[in-house]
mmCIF file of C-alpha atoms in Angstrom:
data_model
loop_
_atom_site.group_PDB
_atom_site.id
_atom_site.type_symbol
_atom_site.label_atom_id
_atom_site.label_comp_id
_atom_site.label_asym_id
_atom_site.label_seq_id
_atom_site.Cartn_x
_atom_site.Cartn_y
_atom_site.Cartn_z
ATOM 1 C CA UNK A 10 95.715 87.583 77.866
ATOM 2 C CA UNK A 11 98.560 89.289 79.861
ATOM 3 C CA UNK A 12 97.995 91.092 83.082
ATOM 4 C CA UNK A 13 95.697 94.116 82.377
ATOM 5 C CA UNK A 14 97.358 97.534 82.451
ATOM 6 C CA UNK A 15 94.448 99.844 83.481
ATOM 7 C CA UNK A 16 93.052 97.454 86.360
ATOM 8 C CA UNK A 17 94.529 96.489 89.406
ATOM 9 C CA UNK A 18 94.166 92.519 89.861
ATOM 10 C CA UNK A 19 93.222 92.436 93.515
ATOM 11 C CA UNK A 20 92.141 88.676 93.229
ATOM 12 C CA UNK A 21 93.365 86.340 90.421
ATOM 13 C CA UNK A 22 91.571 83.284 89.063
ATOM 14 C CA UNK A 23 91.516 81.106 85.960
ATOM 15 C CA UNK A 24 91.233 82.672 82.771
ATOM 16 C CA UNK A 25 87.970 81.314 81.903
ATOM 17 C CA UNK A 26 86.549 82.554 85.367
ATOM 18 C CA UNK A 27 84.042 85.268 85.991
ATOM 19 C CA UNK A 28 85.438 88.861 86.957
ATOM 20 C CA UNK A 29 84.136 91.289 89.353
ATOM 21 C CA UNK A 30 84.865 94.858 88.711
ATOM 22 C CA UNK A 31 85.448 97.496 91.406
ATOM 23 C CA UNK A 32 85.571 101.387 90.721
ATOM 24 C CA UNK A 33 87.384 103.562 93.166
ATOM 25 C CA UNK A 34 90.399 105.938 93.519
ATOM 26 C CA UNK A 35 92.489 104.462 96.231
ATOM 27 C CA UNK A 36 95.551 106.140 97.409
ATOM 28 C CA UNK A 37 98.017 105.131 100.124
ATOM 29 C CA UNK A 38 97.184 106.983 103.456
ATOM 30 C CA UNK A 39 93.534 107.463 103.106
ATOM 31 C CA UNK A 40 91.510 106.823 106.167
ATOM 32 C CA UNK A 41 88.632 105.134 104.239
ATOM 33 C CA UNK A 42 88.524 101.319 103.677
ATOM 34 C CA UNK A 43 89.077 100.072 100.275
ATOM 35 C CA UNK A 44 88.539 96.924 98.156
ATOM 36 C CA UNK A 45 91.540 95.592 99.061
ATOM 37 C CA UNK A 46 90.289 95.343 102.583
ATOM 38 C CA UNK A 47 86.852 94.044 101.284
ATOM 39 C CA UNK A 48 87.904 91.371 99.035
ATOM 40 C CA UNK A 49 89.632 88.845 101.457
ATOM 41 C CA UNK A 50 86.332 88.317 103.166
ATOM 42 C CA UNK A 51 84.118 87.758 99.898
ATOM 43 C CA UNK A 52 85.559 84.243 99.351
ATOM 44 C CA UNK A 53 85.033 84.785 95.677
ATOM 45 C CA UNK A 54 85.483 81.984 93.050
ATOM 46 C CA UNK A 55 86.297 84.491 90.420
ATOM 47 C CA UNK A 56 88.741 87.155 89.890
ATOM 48 C CA UNK A 57 88.322 90.839 91.301
ATOM 49 C CA UNK A 58 89.879 93.826 89.222
ATOM 50 C CA UNK A 59 90.018 97.388 90.494
ATOM 51 C CA UNK A 60 90.496 100.460 88.311
ATOM 52 C CA UNK A 61 93.518 102.227 87.711
ATOM 53 C CA UNK A 62 92.570 105.804 86.852
ATOM 54 C CA UNK A 63 94.008 107.379 83.658
ATOM 55 C CA UNK A 64 97.074 109.806 84.517
ATOM 56 C CA UNK A 65 95.247 112.919 83.028
ATOM 57 C CA UNK A 66 95.405 116.737 83.452
ATOM 58 C CA UNK A 67 91.865 117.815 84.399
ATOM 59 C CA UNK A 68 89.976 119.975 81.917
ATOM 60 C CA UNK A 69 86.310 120.537 81.050
ATOM 61 C CA UNK A 70 86.420 119.194 77.583
ATOM 62 C CA UNK A 71 87.609 115.410 78.313
ATOM 63 C CA UNK A 72 84.990 112.804 76.441
ATOM 64 C CA UNK A 73 83.450 110.518 78.842
ATOM 65 C CA UNK A 74 83.349 107.793 76.418
ATOM 66 C CA UNK A 75 86.984 108.047 75.565
ATOM 67 C CA UNK A 76 87.878 108.106 79.373
ATOM 68 C CA UNK A 77 86.018 104.758 80.023
ATOM 69 C CA UNK A 78 87.121 103.124 76.753
ATOM 70 C CA UNK A 79 90.494 101.562 78.118
ATOM 71 C CA UNK A 80 88.613 100.038 81.122
ATOM 72 C CA UNK A 81 86.068 98.371 78.813
ATOM 73 C CA UNK A 82 88.518 97.222 76.077
ATOM 74 C CA UNK A 83 90.785 95.505 78.401
ATOM 75 C CA UNK A 84 87.428 93.588 80.170
ATOM 76 C CA UNK A 85 86.374 92.737 76.480
ATOM 77 C CA UNK A 86 89.895 91.530 75.583
ATOM 78 C CA UNK A 87 89.838 89.208 78.676
ATOM 79 C CA UNK A 88 87.074 87.273 77.478
ATOM 80 C CA UNK A 89 85.691 86.950 80.840
ATOM 81 C CA UNK A 90 81.766 87.315 81.949
ATOM 82 C CA UNK A 91 81.647 90.365 84.376
ATOM 83 C CA UNK A 92 79.550 89.037 87.479
ATOM 84 C CA UNK A 93 79.083 92.190 89.087
ATOM 85 C CA UNK A 94 80.523 95.956 88.978
ATOM 86 C CA UNK A 95 81.122 97.660 92.638
ATOM 87 C CA UNK A 96 81.725 101.198 93.428
ATOM 88 C CA UNK A 97 82.663 103.051 96.225
ATOM 89 C CA UNK A 98 81.396 106.845 96.535
ATOM 90 C CA UNK A 99 82.388 108.635 93.473
ATOM 91 C CA UNK A 100 83.567 105.442 92.014
ATOM 92 C CA UNK A 101 80.053 104.454 91.995
ATOM 93 C CA UNK A 102 79.219 106.860 89.132
ATOM 94 C CA UNK A 103 81.738 104.719 86.974
ATOM 95 C CA UNK A 104 80.526 101.523 88.280
ATOM 96 C CA UNK A 105 76.795 102.467 87.178
ATOM 97 C CA UNK A 106 78.070 103.792 83.803
ATOM 98 C CA UNK A 107 80.312 100.688 83.042
ATOM 99 C CA UNK A 108 77.742 98.215 84.040
ATOM 100 C CA UNK A 109 75.145 99.596 81.372
ATOM 101 C CA UNK A 110 77.730 99.279 78.795
ATOM 102 C CA UNK A 111 78.846 95.712 79.701
ATOM 103 C CA UNK A 112 75.204 94.830 79.811
ATOM 104 C CA UNK A 113 74.764 95.489 76.372
ATOM 105 C CA UNK A 114 77.964 93.273 75.435
ATOM 106 C CA UNK A 115 77.012 90.069 77.437
ATOM 107 C CA UNK A 116 74.015 87.823 77.853
ATOM 108 C CA UNK A 117 73.649 88.586 81.327
ATOM 109 C CA UNK A 118 73.697 91.899 82.889
ATOM 110 C CA UNK A 119 76.273 92.437 85.720
ATOM 111 C CA UNK A 120 74.977 92.870 89.261
ATOM 112 C CA UNK A 121 75.569 96.441 90.482
ATOM 113 C CA UNK A 122 76.761 97.033 94.186
ATOM 114 C CA UNK A 123 77.467 100.547 95.239
ATOM 115 C CA UNK A 124 78.677 101.786 98.591
ATOM 116 C CA UNK A 125 77.413 105.370 99.589
ATOM 117 C CA UNK A 126 76.968 106.121 95.919
ATOM 118 C CA UNK A 127 77.648 109.780 94.881
ATOM 119 C CA UNK A 128 76.587 112.211 92.398
ATOM 120 C CA UNK A 129 79.641 114.572 91.698
ATOM 121 C CA UNK A 130 78.903 118.312 92.088
ATOM 122 C CA UNK A 131 80.938 121.188 92.919
ATOM 123 C CA UNK A 132 80.512 120.460 97.004
ATOM 124 C CA UNK A 133 81.830 116.853 96.189
ATOM 125 C CA UNK A 134 85.015 118.083 94.495
ATOM 126 C CA UNK A 135 85.566 120.831 97.084
ATOM 127 C CA UNK A 136 85.277 118.176 99.776
ATOM 128 C CA UNK A 137 87.778 115.776 98.235
ATOM 129 C CA UNK A 138 90.313 118.515 97.273
ATOM 130 C CA UNK A 139 89.986 119.431 100.893
ATOM 131 C CA UNK A 140 91.050 116.019 102.087
ATOM 132 C CA UNK A 141 93.844 116.190 99.640
ATOM 133 C CA UNK A 142 95.153 119.305 101.169
ATOM 134 C CA UNK A 143 94.507 117.698 104.632
ATOM 135 C CA UNK A 144 96.759 114.958 103.796
ATOM 136 C CA UNK A 145 99.568 117.144 102.821
ATOM 137 C CA UNK A 146 99.777 119.061 105.866
ATOM 138 C CA UNK A 147 103.142 117.604 106.809
ATOM 139 C CA UNK A 148 104.724 119.301 103.714
ATOM 140 C CA UNK A 149 102.581 122.253 103.064
ATOM 141 C CA UNK A 150 103.189 125.543 105.152
ATOM 142 C CA UNK A 151 99.999 127.022 106.955
ATOM 143 C CA UNK A 152 100.266 129.851 104.722
ATOM 144 C CA UNK A 153 100.127 127.387 101.521
ATOM 145 C CA UNK A 154 97.414 125.635 102.955
ATOM 146 C CA UNK A 155 95.394 128.668 103.950
ATOM 147 C CA UNK A 156 95.986 130.060 100.149
ATOM 148 C CA UNK A 157 94.622 126.654 98.701
ATOM 149 C CA UNK A 158 91.713 126.527 100.843
ATOM 150 C CA UNK A 159 90.887 130.039 100.033
ATOM 151 C CA UNK A 160 91.180 129.737 96.267
ATOM 152 C CA UNK A 161 88.776 126.741 96.759
ATOM 153 C CA UNK A 162 86.250 128.486 98.545
ATOM 154 C CA UNK A 163 86.501 131.571 95.850
ATOM 155 C CA UNK A 164 85.962 129.117 93.063
ATOM 156 C CA UNK A 165 83.328 127.313 94.715
ATOM 157 C CA UNK A 166 81.032 130.527 95.096
ATOM 158 C CA UNK A 167 81.631 131.479 91.543
ATOM 159 C CA UNK A 168 78.242 131.537 89.613
ATOM 160 C CA UNK A 169 77.853 128.634 87.237
ATOM 161 C CA UNK A 170 81.008 126.967 87.630
ATOM 162 C CA UNK A 171 80.676 123.218 86.585
ATOM 163 C CA UNK A 172 82.395 120.367 88.629
ATOM 164 C CA UNK A 173 84.788 119.847 85.743
ATOM 165 C CA UNK A 174 85.702 123.561 85.509
ATOM 166 C CA UNK A 175 86.069 123.682 89.303
ATOM 167 C CA UNK A 176 88.448 120.649 89.473
ATOM 168 C CA UNK A 177 90.695 121.961 86.450
ATOM 169 C CA UNK A 178 91.049 125.399 88.056
ATOM 170 C CA UNK A 179 91.915 123.902 91.504
ATOM 171 C CA UNK A 180 94.486 121.855 90.018
ATOM 172 C CA UNK A 181 96.149 124.548 88.037
ATOM 173 C CA UNK A 182 96.441 126.548 91.594
ATOM 174 C CA UNK A 183 97.562 123.483 93.247
ATOM 175 C CA UNK A 184 100.158 122.078 90.833
ATOM 176 C CA UNK A 185 103.005 124.957 91.267
ATOM 177 C CA UNK A 186 102.441 125.036 95.135
ATOM 178 C CA UNK A 187 102.264 121.279 95.918
ATOM 179 C CA UNK A 188 105.258 120.683 93.518
ATOM 180 C CA UNK A 189 107.297 123.434 95.489
ATOM 181 C CA UNK A 190 106.137 121.871 98.780
ATOM 182 C CA UNK A 191 107.036 118.358 98.003
ATOM 183 C CA UNK A 192 110.542 119.235 96.887
ATOM 184 C CA UNK A 193 111.252 121.234 99.746
ATOM 185 C CA UNK A 194 110.181 118.226 101.887
ATOM 186 C CA UNK A 195 113.123 116.496 100.283
ATOM 187 C CA UNK A 196 111.389 114.509 97.497
ATOM 188 C CA UNK A 197 113.319 114.321 94.257
ATOM 189 C CA UNK A 198 111.863 116.182 91.287
ATOM 190 C CA UNK A 199 110.443 113.038 89.314
ATOM 191 C CA UNK A 200 108.786 111.513 92.728
ATOM 192 C CA UNK A 201 107.177 114.965 93.462
ATOM 193 C CA UNK A 202 105.851 115.404 90.003
ATOM 194 C CA UNK A 203 104.326 111.744 90.026
ATOM 195 C CA UNK A 204 102.520 112.606 93.476
ATOM 196 C CA UNK A 205 101.443 115.867 91.957
ATOM 197 C CA UNK A 206 100.130 114.413 88.679
ATOM 198 C CA UNK A 207 98.147 111.792 91.079
ATOM 199 C CA UNK A 208 96.306 114.920 92.307
ATOM 200 C CA UNK A 209 95.674 115.885 88.934
ATOM 201 C CA UNK A 210 94.159 112.376 87.884
ATOM 202 C CA UNK A 211 91.979 112.537 90.764
ATOM 203 C CA UNK A 212 90.692 115.831 89.716
ATOM 204 C CA UNK A 213 90.192 114.312 86.322
ATOM 205 C CA UNK A 214 88.307 111.489 87.740
ATOM 206 C CA UNK A 215 85.931 113.680 89.709
ATOM 207 C CA UNK A 216 85.263 115.987 86.628
ATOM 208 C CA UNK A 217 84.770 113.291 84.131
ATOM 209 C CA UNK A 218 82.219 111.643 86.869
ATOM 210 C CA UNK A 219 80.409 114.769 87.177
ATOM 211 C CA UNK A 220 79.421 114.331 83.356
ATOM 212 C CA UNK A 221 78.319 110.820 83.537
ATOM 213 C CA UNK A 222 74.721 109.868 84.444
ATOM 214 C CA UNK A 223 74.855 106.564 86.467
ATOM 215 C CA UNK A 224 71.065 106.400 87.044
ATOM 216 C CA UNK A 225 70.105 103.781 84.787
ATOM 217 C CA UNK A 226 73.048 101.543 86.337
ATOM 218 C CA UNK A 227 71.939 102.423 89.634
ATOM 219 C CA UNK A 228 68.204 101.653 89.018
ATOM 220 C CA UNK A 229 68.926 97.858 89.492
ATOM 221 C CA UNK A 230 71.773 98.373 92.003
ATOM 222 C CA UNK A 231 71.823 97.089 95.628
ATOM 223 C CA UNK A 232 73.072 100.167 97.654
ATOM 224 C CA UNK A 233 75.253 99.643 100.749
ATOM 225 C CA UNK A 234 74.481 102.568 103.106
ATOM 226 C CA UNK A 235 76.493 103.947 106.034
ATOM 227 C CA UNK A 236 75.326 106.020 108.901
ATOM 228 C CA UNK A 237 77.084 108.978 107.774
ATOM 229 C CA UNK A 238 74.626 111.964 107.182
ATOM 230 C CA UNK A 239 77.007 113.652 104.508
ATOM 231 C CA UNK A 240 77.673 110.375 102.292
ATOM 232 C CA UNK A 241 75.980 108.573 99.844
ATOM 233 C CA UNK A 242 72.143 108.480 99.554
ATOM 234 C CA UNK A 243 71.876 110.114 102.949
ATOM 235 C CA UNK A 244 73.287 113.235 101.626
ATOM 236 C CA UNK A 245 71.574 113.147 98.356
ATOM 237 C CA UNK A 246 68.153 112.508 99.890
ATOM 238 C CA UNK A 247 69.011 115.642 102.231
ATOM 239 C CA UNK A 248 70.073 117.884 99.020
ATOM 240 C CA UNK A 249 67.132 120.342 98.202
ATOM 241 C CA UNK A 250 65.969 120.062 95.076
ATOM 242 C CA UNK A 251 67.697 116.641 93.730
ATOM 243 C CA UNK A 252 65.400 114.198 92.100
ATOM 244 C CA UNK A 253 64.988 111.073 94.113
ATOM 245 C CA UNK A 254 67.337 108.349 93.150
ATOM 246 C CA UNK A 255 65.990 104.990 92.218
ATOM 247 C CA UNK A 256 67.634 102.020 93.253
ATOM 248 C CA UNK A 257 66.545 98.128 93.326
ATOM 249 C CA UNK A 258 67.639 97.513 97.089
ATOM 250 C CA UNK A 259 69.053 99.194 99.828
ATOM 251 C CA UNK A 260 70.952 97.733 103.110
ATOM 252 C CA UNK A 261 71.805 100.049 105.785
ATOM 253 C CA UNK A 262 74.501 99.497 108.410
ATOM 254 C CA UNK A 263 75.220 101.494 111.394
ATOM 255 C CA UNK A 264 79.149 102.166 110.528
ATOM 256 C CA UNK A 265 80.723 105.405 109.402
ATOM 257 C CA UNK A 266 81.269 105.945 105.777
ATOM 258 C CA UNK A 267 85.095 105.296 106.168
ATOM 259 C CA UNK A 268 84.345 101.705 107.700
ATOM 260 C CA UNK A 269 82.142 100.550 105.054
ATOM 261 C CA UNK A 270 84.493 98.230 102.997
ATOM 262 C CA UNK A 271 86.146 97.064 106.191
ATOM 263 C CA UNK A 272 83.256 96.140 108.218
ATOM 264 C CA UNK A 273 82.642 92.236 108.550
ATOM 265 C CA UNK A 274 78.744 92.394 108.263
ATOM 266 C CA UNK A 275 79.150 94.349 105.169
ATOM 267 C CA UNK A 276 81.545 91.741 103.610
ATOM 268 C CA UNK A 277 79.095 89.180 104.635
ATOM 269 C CA UNK A 278 76.145 90.992 102.729
ATOM 270 C CA UNK A 279 78.060 91.447 99.737
ATOM 271 C CA UNK A 280 79.478 87.930 99.739
ATOM 272 C CA UNK A 281 75.990 86.840 99.678
ATOM 273 C CA UNK A 282 75.259 89.023 96.564
ATOM 274 C CA UNK A 283 78.172 87.901 94.765
ATOM 275 C CA UNK A 284 78.152 84.328 95.064
ATOM 276 C CA UNK A 285 78.469 81.737 91.976
ATOM 277 C CA UNK A 286 75.632 81.817 89.611
ATOM 278 C CA UNK A 287 74.036 84.961 91.334
ATOM 279 C CA UNK A 288 74.092 86.970 88.161
ATOM 280 C CA UNK A 289 70.779 89.129 87.455
ATOM 281 C CA UNK A 290 69.158 88.061 84.108
ATOM 282 C CA UNK A 291 68.384 90.430 81.558
#
């Protein structure tokens, strides 16, 4: 088949080789390591593909199955066996959901390995939006940054707001401010529009993740946990009222969340999990 359109081929392999799927929303300039950092140390004998998130404007009515469908369709069309599904942070939600759907399609269920998995809630969206604003301090004026931060605080405090609604309203406020700031910084209208749309796609990604239940997929996952108290299972275990998250295994590393995917000891552990012939049997 031709190169996939909704997956980024991080590592290529023969067309009859297995594939490992990785779910994340990488952007240029983020301080967290990504699967492109992890992959060279895995010494895989198969391909590794990473999700390319759909370009969408966030809203509360997006159908989760329709959002996942292009990823699943391209994997099915490739004819490859999915050896494992990896997920980082909020991407771990998609890893769990994709793994369950893929397990129903092939004789062997893919392994699931997730790195500081997060259930997406309003605080998650709020935190991630704050990081977006933080990455734009070079182009936003202090007044614009304060306006966006204040709007996010007010929306987050609204009783009953869902993560998808929160993400959509944040983007509606951000879009004109971000567009004006990027054009003022000298970017042409087309490129500024692409960057603003990327924020919309990220907010959509988070909103859709909030509506998915990854727990069935996570129940047979190996979880790679950092030492960061506000990330992954560390955060969820400290969240009052949240039901315990069941996983198959957990390996902890004394590194920060942002360094999980670029830590050699983590790569060694994951390489052992993903070696040829190591698929979990259904």
